[in-house]
Coordinates of C-alpha atoms in Angstrom, one line a residue:
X1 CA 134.0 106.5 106.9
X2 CA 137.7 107.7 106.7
X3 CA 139.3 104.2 105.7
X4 CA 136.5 103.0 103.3
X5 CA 135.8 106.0 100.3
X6 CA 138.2 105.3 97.5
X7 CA 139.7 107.8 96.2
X8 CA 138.0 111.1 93.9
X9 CA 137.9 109.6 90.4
X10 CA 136.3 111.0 87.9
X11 CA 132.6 110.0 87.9
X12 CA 130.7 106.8 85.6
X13 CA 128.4 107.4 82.9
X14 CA 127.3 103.7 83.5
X15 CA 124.4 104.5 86.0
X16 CA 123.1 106.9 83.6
X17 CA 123.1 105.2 80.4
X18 CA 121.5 102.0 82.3
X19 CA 118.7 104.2 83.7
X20 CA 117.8 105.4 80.4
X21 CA 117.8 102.1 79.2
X22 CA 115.3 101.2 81.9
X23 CA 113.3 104.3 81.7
X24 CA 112.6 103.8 78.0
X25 CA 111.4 100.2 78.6
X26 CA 108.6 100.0 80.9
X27 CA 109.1 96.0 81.7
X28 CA 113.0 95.9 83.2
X29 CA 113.6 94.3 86.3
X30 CA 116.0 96.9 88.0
X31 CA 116.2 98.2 91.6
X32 CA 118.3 99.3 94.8
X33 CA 117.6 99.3 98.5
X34 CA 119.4 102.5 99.5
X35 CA 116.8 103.4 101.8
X36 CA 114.6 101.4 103.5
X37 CA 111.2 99.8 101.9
X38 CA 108.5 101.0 103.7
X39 CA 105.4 98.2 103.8
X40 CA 101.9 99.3 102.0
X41 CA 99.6 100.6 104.8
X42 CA 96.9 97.7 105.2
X43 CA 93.5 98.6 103.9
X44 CA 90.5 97.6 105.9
X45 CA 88.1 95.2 104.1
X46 CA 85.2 93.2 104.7
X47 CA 85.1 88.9 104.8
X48 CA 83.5 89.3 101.8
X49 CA 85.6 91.3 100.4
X50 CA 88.6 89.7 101.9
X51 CA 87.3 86.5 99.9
X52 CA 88.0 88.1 96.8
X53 CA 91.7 88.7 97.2
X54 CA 94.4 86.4 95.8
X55 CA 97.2 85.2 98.0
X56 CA 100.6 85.7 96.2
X57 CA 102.8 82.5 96.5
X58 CA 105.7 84.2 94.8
X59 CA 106.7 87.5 93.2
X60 CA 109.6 89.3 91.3
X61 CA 110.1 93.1 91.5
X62 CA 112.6 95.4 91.0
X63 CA 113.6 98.7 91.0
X64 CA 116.5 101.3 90.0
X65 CA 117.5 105.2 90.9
X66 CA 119.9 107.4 89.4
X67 CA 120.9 110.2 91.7
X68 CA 123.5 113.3 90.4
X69 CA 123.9 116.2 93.0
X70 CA 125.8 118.9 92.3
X71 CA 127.5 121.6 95.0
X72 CA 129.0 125.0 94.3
X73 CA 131.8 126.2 95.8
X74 CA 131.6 127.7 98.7
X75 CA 133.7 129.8 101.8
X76 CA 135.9 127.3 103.5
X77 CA 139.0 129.1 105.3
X78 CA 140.8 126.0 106.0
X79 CA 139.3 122.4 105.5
X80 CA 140.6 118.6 107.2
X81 CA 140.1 114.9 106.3
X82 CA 137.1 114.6 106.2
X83 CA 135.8 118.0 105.1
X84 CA 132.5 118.8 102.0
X85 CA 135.4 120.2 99.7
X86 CA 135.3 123.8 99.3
X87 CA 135.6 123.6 95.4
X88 CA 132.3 123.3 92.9
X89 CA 131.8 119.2 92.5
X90 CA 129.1 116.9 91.5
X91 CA 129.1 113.4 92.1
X92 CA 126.2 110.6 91.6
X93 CA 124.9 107.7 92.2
X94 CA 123.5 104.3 90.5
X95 CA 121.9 101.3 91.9
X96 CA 119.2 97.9 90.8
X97 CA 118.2 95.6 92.7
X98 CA 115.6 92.8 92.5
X99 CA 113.4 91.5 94.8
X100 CA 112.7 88.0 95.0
X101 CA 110.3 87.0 97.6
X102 CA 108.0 83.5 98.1
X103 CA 105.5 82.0 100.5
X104 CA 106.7 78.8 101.4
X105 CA 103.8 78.7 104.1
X106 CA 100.8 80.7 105.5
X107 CA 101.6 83.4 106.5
X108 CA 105.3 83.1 105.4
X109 CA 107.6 85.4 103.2
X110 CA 111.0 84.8 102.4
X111 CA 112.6 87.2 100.6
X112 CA 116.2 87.7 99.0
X113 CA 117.3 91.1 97.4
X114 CA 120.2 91.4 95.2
X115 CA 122.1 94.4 94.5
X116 CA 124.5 96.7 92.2
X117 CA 125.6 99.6 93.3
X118 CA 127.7 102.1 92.1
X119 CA 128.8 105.7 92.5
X120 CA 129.9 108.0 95.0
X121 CA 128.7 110.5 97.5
X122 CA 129.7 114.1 98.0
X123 CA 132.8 114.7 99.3
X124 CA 133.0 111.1 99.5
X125 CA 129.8 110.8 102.1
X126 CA 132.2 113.1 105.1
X127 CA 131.6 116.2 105.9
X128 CA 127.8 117.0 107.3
X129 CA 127.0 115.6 110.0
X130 CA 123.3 115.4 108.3
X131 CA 124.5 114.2 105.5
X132 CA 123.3 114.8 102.3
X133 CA 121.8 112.0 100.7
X134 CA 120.5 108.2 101.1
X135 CA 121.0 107.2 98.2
X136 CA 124.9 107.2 98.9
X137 CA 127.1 104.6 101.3
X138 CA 130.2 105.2 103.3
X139 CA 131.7 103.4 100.6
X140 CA 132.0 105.0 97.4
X141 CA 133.2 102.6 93.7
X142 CA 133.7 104.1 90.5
X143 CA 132.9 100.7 88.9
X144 CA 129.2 98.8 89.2
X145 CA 129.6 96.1 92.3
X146 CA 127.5 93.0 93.3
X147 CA 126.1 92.4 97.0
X148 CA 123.4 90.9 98.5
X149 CA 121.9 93.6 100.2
X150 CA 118.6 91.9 102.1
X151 CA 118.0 88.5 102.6
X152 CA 115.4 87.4 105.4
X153 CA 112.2 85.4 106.8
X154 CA 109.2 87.1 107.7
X155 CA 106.5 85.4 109.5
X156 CA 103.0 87.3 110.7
X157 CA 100.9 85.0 112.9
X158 CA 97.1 86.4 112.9
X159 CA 95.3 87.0 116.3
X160 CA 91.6 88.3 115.4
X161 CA 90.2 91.7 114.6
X162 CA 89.4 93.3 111.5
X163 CA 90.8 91.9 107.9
X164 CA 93.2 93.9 106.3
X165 CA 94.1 93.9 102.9
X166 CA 97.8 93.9 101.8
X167 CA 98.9 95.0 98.1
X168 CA 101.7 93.7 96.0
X169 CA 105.0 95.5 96.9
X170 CA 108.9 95.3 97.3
X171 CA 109.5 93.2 99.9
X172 CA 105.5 92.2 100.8
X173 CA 103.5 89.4 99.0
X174 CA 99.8 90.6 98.5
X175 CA 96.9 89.1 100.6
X176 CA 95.6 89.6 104.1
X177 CA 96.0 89.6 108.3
X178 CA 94.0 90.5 110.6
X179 CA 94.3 93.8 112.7
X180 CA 95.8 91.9 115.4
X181 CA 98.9 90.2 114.8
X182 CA 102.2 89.0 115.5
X183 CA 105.2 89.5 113.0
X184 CA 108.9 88.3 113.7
X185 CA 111.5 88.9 110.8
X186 CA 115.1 87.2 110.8
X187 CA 118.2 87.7 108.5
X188 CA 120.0 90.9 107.0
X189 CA 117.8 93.7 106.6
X190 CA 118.4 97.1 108.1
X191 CA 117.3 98.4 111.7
X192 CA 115.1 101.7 109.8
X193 CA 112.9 98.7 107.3
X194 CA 111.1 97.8 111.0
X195 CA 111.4 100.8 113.1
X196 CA 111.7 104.8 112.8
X197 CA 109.3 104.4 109.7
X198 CA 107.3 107.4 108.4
X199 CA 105.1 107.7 105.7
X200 CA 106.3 111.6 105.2
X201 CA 110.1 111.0 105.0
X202 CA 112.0 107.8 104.9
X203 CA 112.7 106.3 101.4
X204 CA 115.2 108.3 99.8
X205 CA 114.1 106.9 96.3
X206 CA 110.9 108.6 96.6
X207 CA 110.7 111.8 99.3
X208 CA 113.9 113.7 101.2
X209 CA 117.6 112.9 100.5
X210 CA 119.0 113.9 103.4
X211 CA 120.1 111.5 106.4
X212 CA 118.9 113.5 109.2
X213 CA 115.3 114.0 107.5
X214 CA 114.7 110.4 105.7
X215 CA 116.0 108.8 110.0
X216 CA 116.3 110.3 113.5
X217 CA 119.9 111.7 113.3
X218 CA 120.4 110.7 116.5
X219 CA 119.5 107.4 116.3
X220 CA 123.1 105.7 116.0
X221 CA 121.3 102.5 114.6
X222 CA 123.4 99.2 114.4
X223 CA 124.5 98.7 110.6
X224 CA 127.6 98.3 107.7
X225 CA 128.7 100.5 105.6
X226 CA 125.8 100.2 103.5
X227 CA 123.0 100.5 106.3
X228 CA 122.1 96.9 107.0
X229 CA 123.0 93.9 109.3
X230 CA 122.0 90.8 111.1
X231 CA 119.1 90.4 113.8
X232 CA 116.3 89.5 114.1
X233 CA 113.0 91.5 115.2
X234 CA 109.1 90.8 116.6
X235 CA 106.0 93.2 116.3
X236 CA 102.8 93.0 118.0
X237 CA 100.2 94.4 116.8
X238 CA 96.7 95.3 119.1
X239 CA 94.2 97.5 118.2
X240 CA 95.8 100.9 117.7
X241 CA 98.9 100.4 119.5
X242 CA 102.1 98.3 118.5
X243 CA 105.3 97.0 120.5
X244 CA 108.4 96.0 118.6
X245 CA 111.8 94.9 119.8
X246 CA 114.8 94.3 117.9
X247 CA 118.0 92.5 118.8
X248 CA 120.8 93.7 116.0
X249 CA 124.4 92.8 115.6
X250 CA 127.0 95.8 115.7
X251 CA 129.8 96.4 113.2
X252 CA 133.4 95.0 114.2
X253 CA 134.4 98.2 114.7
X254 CA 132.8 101.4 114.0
X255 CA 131.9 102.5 110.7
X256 CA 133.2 99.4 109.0
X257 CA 132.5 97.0 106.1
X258 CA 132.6 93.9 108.3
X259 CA 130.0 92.8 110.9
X260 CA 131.2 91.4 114.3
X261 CA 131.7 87.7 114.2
X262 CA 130.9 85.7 116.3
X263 CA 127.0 87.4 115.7
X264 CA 125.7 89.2 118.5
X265 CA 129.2 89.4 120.3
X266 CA 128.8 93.3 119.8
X267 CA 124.7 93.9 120.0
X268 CA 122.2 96.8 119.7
X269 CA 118.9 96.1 121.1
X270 CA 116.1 98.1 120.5
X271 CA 112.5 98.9 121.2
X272 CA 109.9 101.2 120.0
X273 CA 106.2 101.9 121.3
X274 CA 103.2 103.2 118.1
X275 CA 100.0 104.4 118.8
X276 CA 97.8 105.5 116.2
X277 CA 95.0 107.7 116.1
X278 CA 92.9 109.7 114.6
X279 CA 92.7 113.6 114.9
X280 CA 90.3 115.8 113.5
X281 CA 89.0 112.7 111.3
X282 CA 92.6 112.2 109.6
X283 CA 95.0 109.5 110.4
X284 CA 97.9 110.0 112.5
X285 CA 101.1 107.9 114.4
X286 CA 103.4 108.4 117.2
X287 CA 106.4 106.5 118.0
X288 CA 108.6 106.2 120.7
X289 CA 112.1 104.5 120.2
X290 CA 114.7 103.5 122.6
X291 CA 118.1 101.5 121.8
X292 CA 120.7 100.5 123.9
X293 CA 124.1 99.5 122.1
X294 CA 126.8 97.0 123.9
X295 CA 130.8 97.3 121.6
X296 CA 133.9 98.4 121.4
X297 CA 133.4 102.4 121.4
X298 CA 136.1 104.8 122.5
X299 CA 135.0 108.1 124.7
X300 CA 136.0 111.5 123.4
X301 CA 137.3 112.6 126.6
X302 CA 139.6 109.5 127.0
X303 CA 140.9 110.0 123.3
X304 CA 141.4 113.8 124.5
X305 CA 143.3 112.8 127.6
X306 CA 145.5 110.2 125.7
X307 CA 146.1 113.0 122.8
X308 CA 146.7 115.5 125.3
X309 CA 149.1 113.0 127.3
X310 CA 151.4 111.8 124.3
X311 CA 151.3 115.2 121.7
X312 CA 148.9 113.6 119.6
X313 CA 146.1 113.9 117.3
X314 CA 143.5 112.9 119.7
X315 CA 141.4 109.6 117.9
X316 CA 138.3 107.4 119.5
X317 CA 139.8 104.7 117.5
X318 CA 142.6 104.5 120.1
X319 CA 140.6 104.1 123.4
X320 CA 137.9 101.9 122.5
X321 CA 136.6 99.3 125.0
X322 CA 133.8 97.2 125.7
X323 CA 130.9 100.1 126.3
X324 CA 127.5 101.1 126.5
X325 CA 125.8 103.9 124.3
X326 CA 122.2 104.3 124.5
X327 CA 119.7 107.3 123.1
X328 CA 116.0 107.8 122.5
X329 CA 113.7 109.1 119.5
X330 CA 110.5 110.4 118.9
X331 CA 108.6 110.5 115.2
X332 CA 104.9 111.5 114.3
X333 CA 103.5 111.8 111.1
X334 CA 99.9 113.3 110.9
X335 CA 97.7 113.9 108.2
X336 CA 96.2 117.2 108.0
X337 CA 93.7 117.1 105.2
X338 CA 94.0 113.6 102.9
X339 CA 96.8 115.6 100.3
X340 CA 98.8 117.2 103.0
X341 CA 100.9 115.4 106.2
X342 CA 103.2 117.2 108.5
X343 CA 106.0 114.4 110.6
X344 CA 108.2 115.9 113.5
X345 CA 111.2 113.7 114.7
X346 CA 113.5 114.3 117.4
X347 CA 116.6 112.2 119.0
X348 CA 119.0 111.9 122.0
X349 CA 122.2 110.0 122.2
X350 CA 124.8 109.4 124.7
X351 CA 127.1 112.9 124.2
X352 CA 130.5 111.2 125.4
X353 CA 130.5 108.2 123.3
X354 CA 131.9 108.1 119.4
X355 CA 129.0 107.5 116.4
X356 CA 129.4 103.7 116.0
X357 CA 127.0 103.1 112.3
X358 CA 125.3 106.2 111.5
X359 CA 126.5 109.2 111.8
X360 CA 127.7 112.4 114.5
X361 CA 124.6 114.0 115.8
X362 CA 123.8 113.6 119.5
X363 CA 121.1 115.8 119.3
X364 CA 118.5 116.3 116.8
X365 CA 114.9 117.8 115.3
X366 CA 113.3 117.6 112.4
X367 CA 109.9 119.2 111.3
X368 CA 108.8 118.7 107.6
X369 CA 105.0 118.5 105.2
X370 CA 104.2 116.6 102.6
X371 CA 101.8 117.7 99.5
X372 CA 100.6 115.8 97.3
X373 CA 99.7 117.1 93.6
X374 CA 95.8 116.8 94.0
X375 CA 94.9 120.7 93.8
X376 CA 96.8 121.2 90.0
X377 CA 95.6 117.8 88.7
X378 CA 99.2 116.1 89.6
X379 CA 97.7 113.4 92.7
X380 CA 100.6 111.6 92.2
X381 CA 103.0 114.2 92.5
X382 CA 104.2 115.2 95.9
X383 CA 106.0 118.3 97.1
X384 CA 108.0 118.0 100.3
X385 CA 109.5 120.6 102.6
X386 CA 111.1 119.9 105.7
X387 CA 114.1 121.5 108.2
X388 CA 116.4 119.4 110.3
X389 CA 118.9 120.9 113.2
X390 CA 121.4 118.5 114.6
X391 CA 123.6 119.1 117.8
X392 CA 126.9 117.3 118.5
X393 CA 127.9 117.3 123.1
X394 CA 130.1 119.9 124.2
X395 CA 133.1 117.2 124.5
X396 CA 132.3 115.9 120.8
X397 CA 132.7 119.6 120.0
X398 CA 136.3 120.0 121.9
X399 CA 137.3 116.6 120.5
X400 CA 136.6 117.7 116.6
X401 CA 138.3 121.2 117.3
X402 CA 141.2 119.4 118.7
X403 CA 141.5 117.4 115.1
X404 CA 139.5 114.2 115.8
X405 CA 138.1 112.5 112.9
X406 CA 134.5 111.3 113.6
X407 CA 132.3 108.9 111.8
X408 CA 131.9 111.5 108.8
X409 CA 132.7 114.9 109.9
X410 CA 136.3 116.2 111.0
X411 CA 137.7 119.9 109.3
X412 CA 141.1 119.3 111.4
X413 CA 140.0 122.1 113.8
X414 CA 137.2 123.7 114.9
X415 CA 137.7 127.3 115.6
X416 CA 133.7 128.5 116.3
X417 CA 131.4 125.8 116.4
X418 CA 127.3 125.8 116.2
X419 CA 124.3 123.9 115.5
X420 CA 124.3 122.1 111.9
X421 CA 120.6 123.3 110.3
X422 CA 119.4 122.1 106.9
X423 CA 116.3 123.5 104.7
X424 CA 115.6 120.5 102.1
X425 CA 112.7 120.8 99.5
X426 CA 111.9 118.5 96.3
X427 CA 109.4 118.0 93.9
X428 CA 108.6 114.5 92.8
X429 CA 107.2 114.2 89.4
X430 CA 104.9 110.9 88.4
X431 CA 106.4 110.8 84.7
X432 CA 105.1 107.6 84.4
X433 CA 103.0 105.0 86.8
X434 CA 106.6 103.4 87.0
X435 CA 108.8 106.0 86.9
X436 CA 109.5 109.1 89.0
X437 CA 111.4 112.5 88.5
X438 CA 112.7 114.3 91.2
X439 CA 114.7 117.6 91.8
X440 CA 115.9 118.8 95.1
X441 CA 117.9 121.5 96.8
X442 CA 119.3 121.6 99.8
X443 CA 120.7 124.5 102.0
X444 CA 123.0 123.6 105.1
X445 CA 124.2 126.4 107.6
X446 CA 127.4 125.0 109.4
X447 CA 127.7 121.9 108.1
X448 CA 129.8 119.6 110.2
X449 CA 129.0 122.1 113.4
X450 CA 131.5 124.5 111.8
X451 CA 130.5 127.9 111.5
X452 CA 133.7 128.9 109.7
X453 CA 133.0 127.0 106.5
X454 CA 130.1 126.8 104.6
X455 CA 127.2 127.8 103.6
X456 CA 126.6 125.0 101.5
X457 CA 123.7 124.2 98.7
X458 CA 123.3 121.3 97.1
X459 CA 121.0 120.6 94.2
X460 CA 119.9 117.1 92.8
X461 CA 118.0 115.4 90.0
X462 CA 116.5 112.3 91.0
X463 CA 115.6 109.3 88.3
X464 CA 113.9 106.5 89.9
X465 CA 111.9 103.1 88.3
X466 CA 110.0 100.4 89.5
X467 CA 108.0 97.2 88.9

């Protein structure tokens, strides 16, 4: 976001030094919500054995992750704004959060989740389109800063069918519901806690870094500059289908800090369809997503024609009206055998409207596994591998070579453009049964659809604790 990264500075030691602390004493109560936090799967159980499992009342949990990434330098004949600088960089990130959750009925959770964050992104989070890592925000701070970052009610109203058991998490009490239920969940959280979830790729704490792998780059879901907002949501859940709806207030205007006021003046609405299944004896999903956003959103042909018109710099910001932008999504995740998955995701958006919360892809396809360390003695070790191509429209192209700024991505001109495709791979080590190691690399090919510039590799080291 052009008007919200502070300027390069030099980066904190801070995150680091904390994370050791808390890596060297098993009991701290750290965390951040980066990423979304997926809910245990449910684990089938028998009334008998449903009997037998305590209801939580209240819980405390927590978790911290240090991210560095580090990018050599790489061809660039010209850069813009918001280009991935040319020159070798590194930059990281630091956050803790804690997760404060209690029943104050059956089948009740309310839970509040406050945060620190500092650190900064590469390149200040501009400059690929599929951008390189959840663990940073469109708004980068040299010094540690205080937010709440999720507070909301969750209520899940039983309707029959089998007992299920739930286990202790962030953001879930432990103790049961039935197959068939109802959930509605009010309050700040993000869009991607309740829909677009995979099991393969969506928590940038533990799995992929990068935007387009851990979401549906296409799906330009209703958020602030840190990835969350106010709505409210409702799940039904029958047998092996689910329906869920969302209604989600936009940002003021796009890409900002600040949420429209009055609420819901500016909405997203969205609605996704699950069924899950079972194929070849091993479990599977598949969603289908469909949002419809109502704000102020400028067109990049009517920014063209007024840039065109008056000798300008042709900018979205300038022709924004009250607007429709609406897009579809599609995510499986399938287990092969029980220590391997494969997901696929793919996304649509409206080509002619300007990215409002997420990021510039109108088009986009992902296709990624998932290993677990079983087969060298490592089970809780995982291995992921996954590739992601994302598409901006033909006038999104002609608007960026013309020197528009988008949400992230702008070089000033684009000469030659093409497809932005990513290769991202990691290995996430168990080093202890709360604490994880990662290291990832990442190779992008055009990043910001410019085939001029780049390309680019990234490499990361990943240090992430939880209670």
């Amino acid at each position: 976001m052009r008007h919200l990264s502070s300027a390069l500075r030099p980066a904190s030691c801070l995150g680091g030094l904390v994370l050791a602390t808390v890596l060297c004493a098993p009991g701290a109560a750290l965390a951040q919500t980066s990423g979304p936090t997926p809910q245990p799967e449910p684990v089938p159980v028998t009334p008998e054995q449903a009997a037998q499992v305590t209801t939580e009342q209240w819980a405390i949990h927590g978790q911290t992750t240090y991210t560095q990434q580090l990018q050599p330098g790489f061809r660039s004949p010209f850069e813009g704004p918001q280009s991935l600088p040319a020159d070798a960089n590194g930059r990281e990130t630091f956050d803790a959060t804690l997760y404060l959750g209690f029943r104050p009925w059956q089948g009740a959770e309310i839970w509040l989740n406050p945060e620190v964050d500092q650190g900064f992104g590469l390149g200040n989070s501009f400059g690929v389109a599929g951008y390189l890592s959840g663990e940073a925000y469109k708004l980068g701070q040299t010094d540690p800063y205080y937010r709440m970052s999720r507070a909301f009610f969750r209520q899940t109203i039983n309707l029959g069918g089998g007992i299920e058991k739930i286990d202790a998490d962030l953001n879930q009490l432990a103790g049961t519901q039935t197959a068939n239920r109802l959930v509605f969940t009010v309050g700040k959280f993000s869009v991607v806690d309740i829909f677009d979830t995979n099991k393969y790729a969506h928590d940038p704490r533990n799995d992929f870094l990068n935007w387009a792998i851990l979401d549906i780059g296409a799906f330009d879901y209703a958020a602030d500059a840190w990835g969350v907002t106010y709505g409210a949501a409702a799940e039904w859940y029958e047998g092996r289908y689910a329906a869920r709806v969302g209604l989600f207030d936009m940002p003021a205007e796009p890409n900002s800090i600040h949420l429209s006021l009055p609420l819901l003046q500016q909405t997203q609405f969205v609605t996704e369809l699950e069924e899950r299944h079972t194929l070849w004896d091993q479990p599977g999903k598949i969603k289908l997503l469909y949002w419809l956003s109502r704000g102020n959103l400028g067109t990049y042909s009517d920014a063209l024609a007024l840039g065109y018109a008056t000798g300008t710099v042709p900018s979205t910001g300038a022709v924004r009206n009250y607007r429709s932008k609406y897009g579809v999504g599609f995510n499986l995740e399938q287990q092969i055998v029980p220590d391997l998955g494969m997901f696929v995701k793919g996304g649509w958006s409206q080509g002619g409207v300007e990215e409002d919360a997420f990021t510039d892809i109108n088009a986009s396809v992902t296709v990624g596994l998932s290993l677990a360390g079983t087969r060298w003695g490592r089970p809780n070790d995982t291995v992921g591998l996954a590739t992601a191509i994302n598409e901006i429209s033909a006038i999104g192209s002609r608007y960026l070579a013309a020197g528009g700024l988008g949400g992230i991505v702008g070089d000033g001109a684009l000469f030659k453009s093409g497809p932005e495709s990513i290769v991202e791979t990691y290995y996430n080590f168990a080093a202890f049964s709360w604490a994880n190691i990662a290291a990832d690399y990442q190779f992008v090919n055009n990043p910001a659809y410019n085939q001029q510039r780049g390309p680019v590799s990234v490499f990361a080291l990943r240090l992430h604790a939880q209670f």
